[in-house]
XYZ file of C-alpha atoms in Angstrom:
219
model
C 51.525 86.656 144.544
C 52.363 90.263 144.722
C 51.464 91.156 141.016
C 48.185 90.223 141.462
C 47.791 91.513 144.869
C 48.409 95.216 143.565
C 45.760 94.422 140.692
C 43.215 92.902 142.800
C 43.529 96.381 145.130
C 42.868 98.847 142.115
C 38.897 98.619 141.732
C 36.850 98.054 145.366
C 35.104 95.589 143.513
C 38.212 93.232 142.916
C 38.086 93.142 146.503
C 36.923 89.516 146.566
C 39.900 88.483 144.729
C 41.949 90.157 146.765
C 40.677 88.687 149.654
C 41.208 84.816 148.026
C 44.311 85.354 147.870
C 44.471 87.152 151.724
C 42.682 83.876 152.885
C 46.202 81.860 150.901
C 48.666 84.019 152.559
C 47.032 83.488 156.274
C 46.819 79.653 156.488
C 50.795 79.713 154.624
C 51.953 82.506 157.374
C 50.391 80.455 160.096
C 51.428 77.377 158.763
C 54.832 78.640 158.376
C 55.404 79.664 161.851
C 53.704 76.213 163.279
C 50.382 77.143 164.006
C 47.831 74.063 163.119
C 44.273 75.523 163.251
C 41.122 73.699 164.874
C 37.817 75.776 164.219
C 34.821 74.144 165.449
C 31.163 75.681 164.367
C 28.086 76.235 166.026
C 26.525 77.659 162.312
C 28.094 77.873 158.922
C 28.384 81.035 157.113
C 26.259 81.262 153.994
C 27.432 81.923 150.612
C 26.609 85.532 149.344
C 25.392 86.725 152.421
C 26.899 89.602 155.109
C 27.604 89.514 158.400
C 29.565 91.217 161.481
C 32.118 89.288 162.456
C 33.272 89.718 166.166
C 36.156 88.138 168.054
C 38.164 88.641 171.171
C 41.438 90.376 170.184
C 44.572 88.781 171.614
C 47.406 88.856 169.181
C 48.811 89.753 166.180
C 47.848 86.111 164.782
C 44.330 87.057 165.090
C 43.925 88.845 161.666
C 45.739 85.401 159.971
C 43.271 83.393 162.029
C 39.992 85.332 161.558
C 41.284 85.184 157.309
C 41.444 81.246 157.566
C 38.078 80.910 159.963
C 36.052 82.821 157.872
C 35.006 81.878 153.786
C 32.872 85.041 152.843
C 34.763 88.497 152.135
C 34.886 90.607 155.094
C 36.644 93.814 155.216
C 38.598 94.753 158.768
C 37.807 97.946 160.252
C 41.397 98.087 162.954
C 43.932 100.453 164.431
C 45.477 103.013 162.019
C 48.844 102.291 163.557
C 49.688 98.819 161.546
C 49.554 100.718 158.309
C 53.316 101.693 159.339
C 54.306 97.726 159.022
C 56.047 97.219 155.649
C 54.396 95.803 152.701
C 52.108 94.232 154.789
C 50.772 97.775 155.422
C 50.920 98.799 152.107
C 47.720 96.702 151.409
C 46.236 97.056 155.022
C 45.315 100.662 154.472
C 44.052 100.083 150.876
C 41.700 97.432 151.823
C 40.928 97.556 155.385
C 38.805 100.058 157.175
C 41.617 102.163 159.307
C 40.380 104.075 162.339
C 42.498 106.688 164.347
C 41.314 106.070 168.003
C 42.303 109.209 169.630
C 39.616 111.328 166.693
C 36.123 111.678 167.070
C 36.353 112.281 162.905
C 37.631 109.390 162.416
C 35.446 106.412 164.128
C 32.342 108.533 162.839
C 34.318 107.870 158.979
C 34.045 104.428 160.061
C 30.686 104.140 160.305
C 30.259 105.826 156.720
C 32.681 103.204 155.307
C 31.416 100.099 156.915
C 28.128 100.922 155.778
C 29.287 101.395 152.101
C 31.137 98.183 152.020
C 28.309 96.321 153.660
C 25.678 97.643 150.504
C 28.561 95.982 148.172
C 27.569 92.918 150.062
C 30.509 92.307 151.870
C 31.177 91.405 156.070
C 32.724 93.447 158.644
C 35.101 92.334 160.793
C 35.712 94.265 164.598
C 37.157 93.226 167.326
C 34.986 95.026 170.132
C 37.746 95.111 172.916
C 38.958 98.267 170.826
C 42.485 96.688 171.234
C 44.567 94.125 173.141
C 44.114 94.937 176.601
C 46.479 93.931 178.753
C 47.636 89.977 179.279
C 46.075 89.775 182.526
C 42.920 90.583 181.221
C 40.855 87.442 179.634
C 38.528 89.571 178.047
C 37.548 93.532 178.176
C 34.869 95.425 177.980
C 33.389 95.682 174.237
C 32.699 98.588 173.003
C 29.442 99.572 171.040
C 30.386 99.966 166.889
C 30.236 96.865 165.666
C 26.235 96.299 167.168
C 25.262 99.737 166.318
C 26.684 98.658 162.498
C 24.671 95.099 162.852
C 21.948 96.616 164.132
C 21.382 99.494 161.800
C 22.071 96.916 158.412
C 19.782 94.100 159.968
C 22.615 91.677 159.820
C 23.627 88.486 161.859
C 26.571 88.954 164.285
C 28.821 86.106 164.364
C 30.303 85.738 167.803
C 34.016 83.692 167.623
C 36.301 82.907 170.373
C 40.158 82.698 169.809
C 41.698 80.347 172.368
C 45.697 80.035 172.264
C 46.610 83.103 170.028
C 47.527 85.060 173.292
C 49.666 81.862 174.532
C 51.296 80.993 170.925
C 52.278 84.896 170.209
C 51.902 87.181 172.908
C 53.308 90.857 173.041
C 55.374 89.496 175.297
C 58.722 89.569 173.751
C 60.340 85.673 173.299
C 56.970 84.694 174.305
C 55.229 81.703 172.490
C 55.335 78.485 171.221
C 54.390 76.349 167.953
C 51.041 74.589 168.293
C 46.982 74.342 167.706
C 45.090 77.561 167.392
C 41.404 76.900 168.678
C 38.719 78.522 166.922
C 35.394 78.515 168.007
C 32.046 80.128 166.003
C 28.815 80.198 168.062
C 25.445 80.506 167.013
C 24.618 83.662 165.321
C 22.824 86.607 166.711
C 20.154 87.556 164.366
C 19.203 91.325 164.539
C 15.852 91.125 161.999
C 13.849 93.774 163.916
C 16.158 94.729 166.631
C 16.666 98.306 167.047
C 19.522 100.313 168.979
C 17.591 100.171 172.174
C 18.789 96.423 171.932
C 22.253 97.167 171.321
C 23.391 96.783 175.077
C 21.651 93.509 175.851
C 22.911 91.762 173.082
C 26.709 93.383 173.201
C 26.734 91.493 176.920
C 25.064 88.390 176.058
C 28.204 87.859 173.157
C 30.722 89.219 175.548
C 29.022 86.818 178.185
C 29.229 83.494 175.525
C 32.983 84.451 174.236
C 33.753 84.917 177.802
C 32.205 81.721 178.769
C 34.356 80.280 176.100
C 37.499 81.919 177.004
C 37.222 79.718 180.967
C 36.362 76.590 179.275
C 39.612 76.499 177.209
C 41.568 77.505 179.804
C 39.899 74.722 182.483
């Protein structure tokens, strides 16, 4: 696939192609290492249409999860850091949005980018923790970008809860096992005339349903 990897990278608009092909490599790396997927849905996505995508962030195996769970093109806006891993890195940094967490510059660059990939029609994809927190934790606080961007481009945030990724590959080294990776996407949050004064109620409602999620599997 790697020919037309690097030619689906060269023009922004070939993202979508790029991003076929991202979806193939995903489900065969998950796949590969023994990972069967079960998503269930509250709501389909829609065809053509953008949204914020927002997950709990638990493992490595979320980006190959979050690829297979979702059909539209969504861009990633995550940690500068992985564009160090080779060749998978190579493309991260060309198509994802990177953000250096320790500069102000930087997440306000964010904000610019998201917003320009959005007007090409395409989704966003954060994961509002910021990061993994730490094992112990089930699910941390989220942090306010990805609303702000929902909010400000009037689009639906899709709340999704990853169940086993932090059991099947966890930081913790020889950690893990093959097996299902539970999916879940919930209803969508529709912010048609919502403004930022809304942004904190409906951060903790989603961080309240994934949450709510999160016990259920582990019951």
């Amino acid at each position: 696939m790697l020919p037309f990897l690097l030619l689906s990278i060269l023009k922004e608009e070939w993202y979508p192609y790029f991003f076929v092909m991202a979806r193939i490599w995903a489900k065969g790396i998950l796949l590969g290492m023994g990972f069967y997927t079960k998503i269930e849905r509250d709501q389909e996505l829609e065809k053509g249409k953008s949204y914020m995508l927002v997950a709990n962030h638990t493992s490595m195996t979320d980006i190959m999860l979050m690829l297979s769970v979702a059909q539209n093109p969504f861009v990633f806006v995550g940690k500068k850091e992985l564009s160090k891993i080779p060749l998978f890195g190579f493309f991260y940094k060309r198509t994802c949005i990177l953000v250096d967490r320790s500069s102000q510059k930087s997440r306000m660059e964010v904000f610019a980018r998201a917003q320009k990939r959005l007007n090409q029609g395409l989704s966003i994809c954060i994961f509002p923790e910021g990061g993994v927190p730490d094992e112990a934790i089930m699910l941390d606080e989220f942090k306010d970008g990805a609303f702000k961007l929902a909010i400000e481009h009037q689009i639906p945030i899709v709340p999704i809860t990853f169940a086993d990724n932090k059991t099947r590959m966890s930081y913790t080294f020889l950690s893990g096992s093959p097996g299902i990776m539970r999916a879940k996407v919930h209803k969508f949050f529709d912010t048609k005339g919502k403004t930022l004064e809304d942004k904190k109620v409906i951060k903790e409602e989603i961080h309240s349903i994934i949450l709510k999620q999160l016990e259920d599997y582990s019951k």
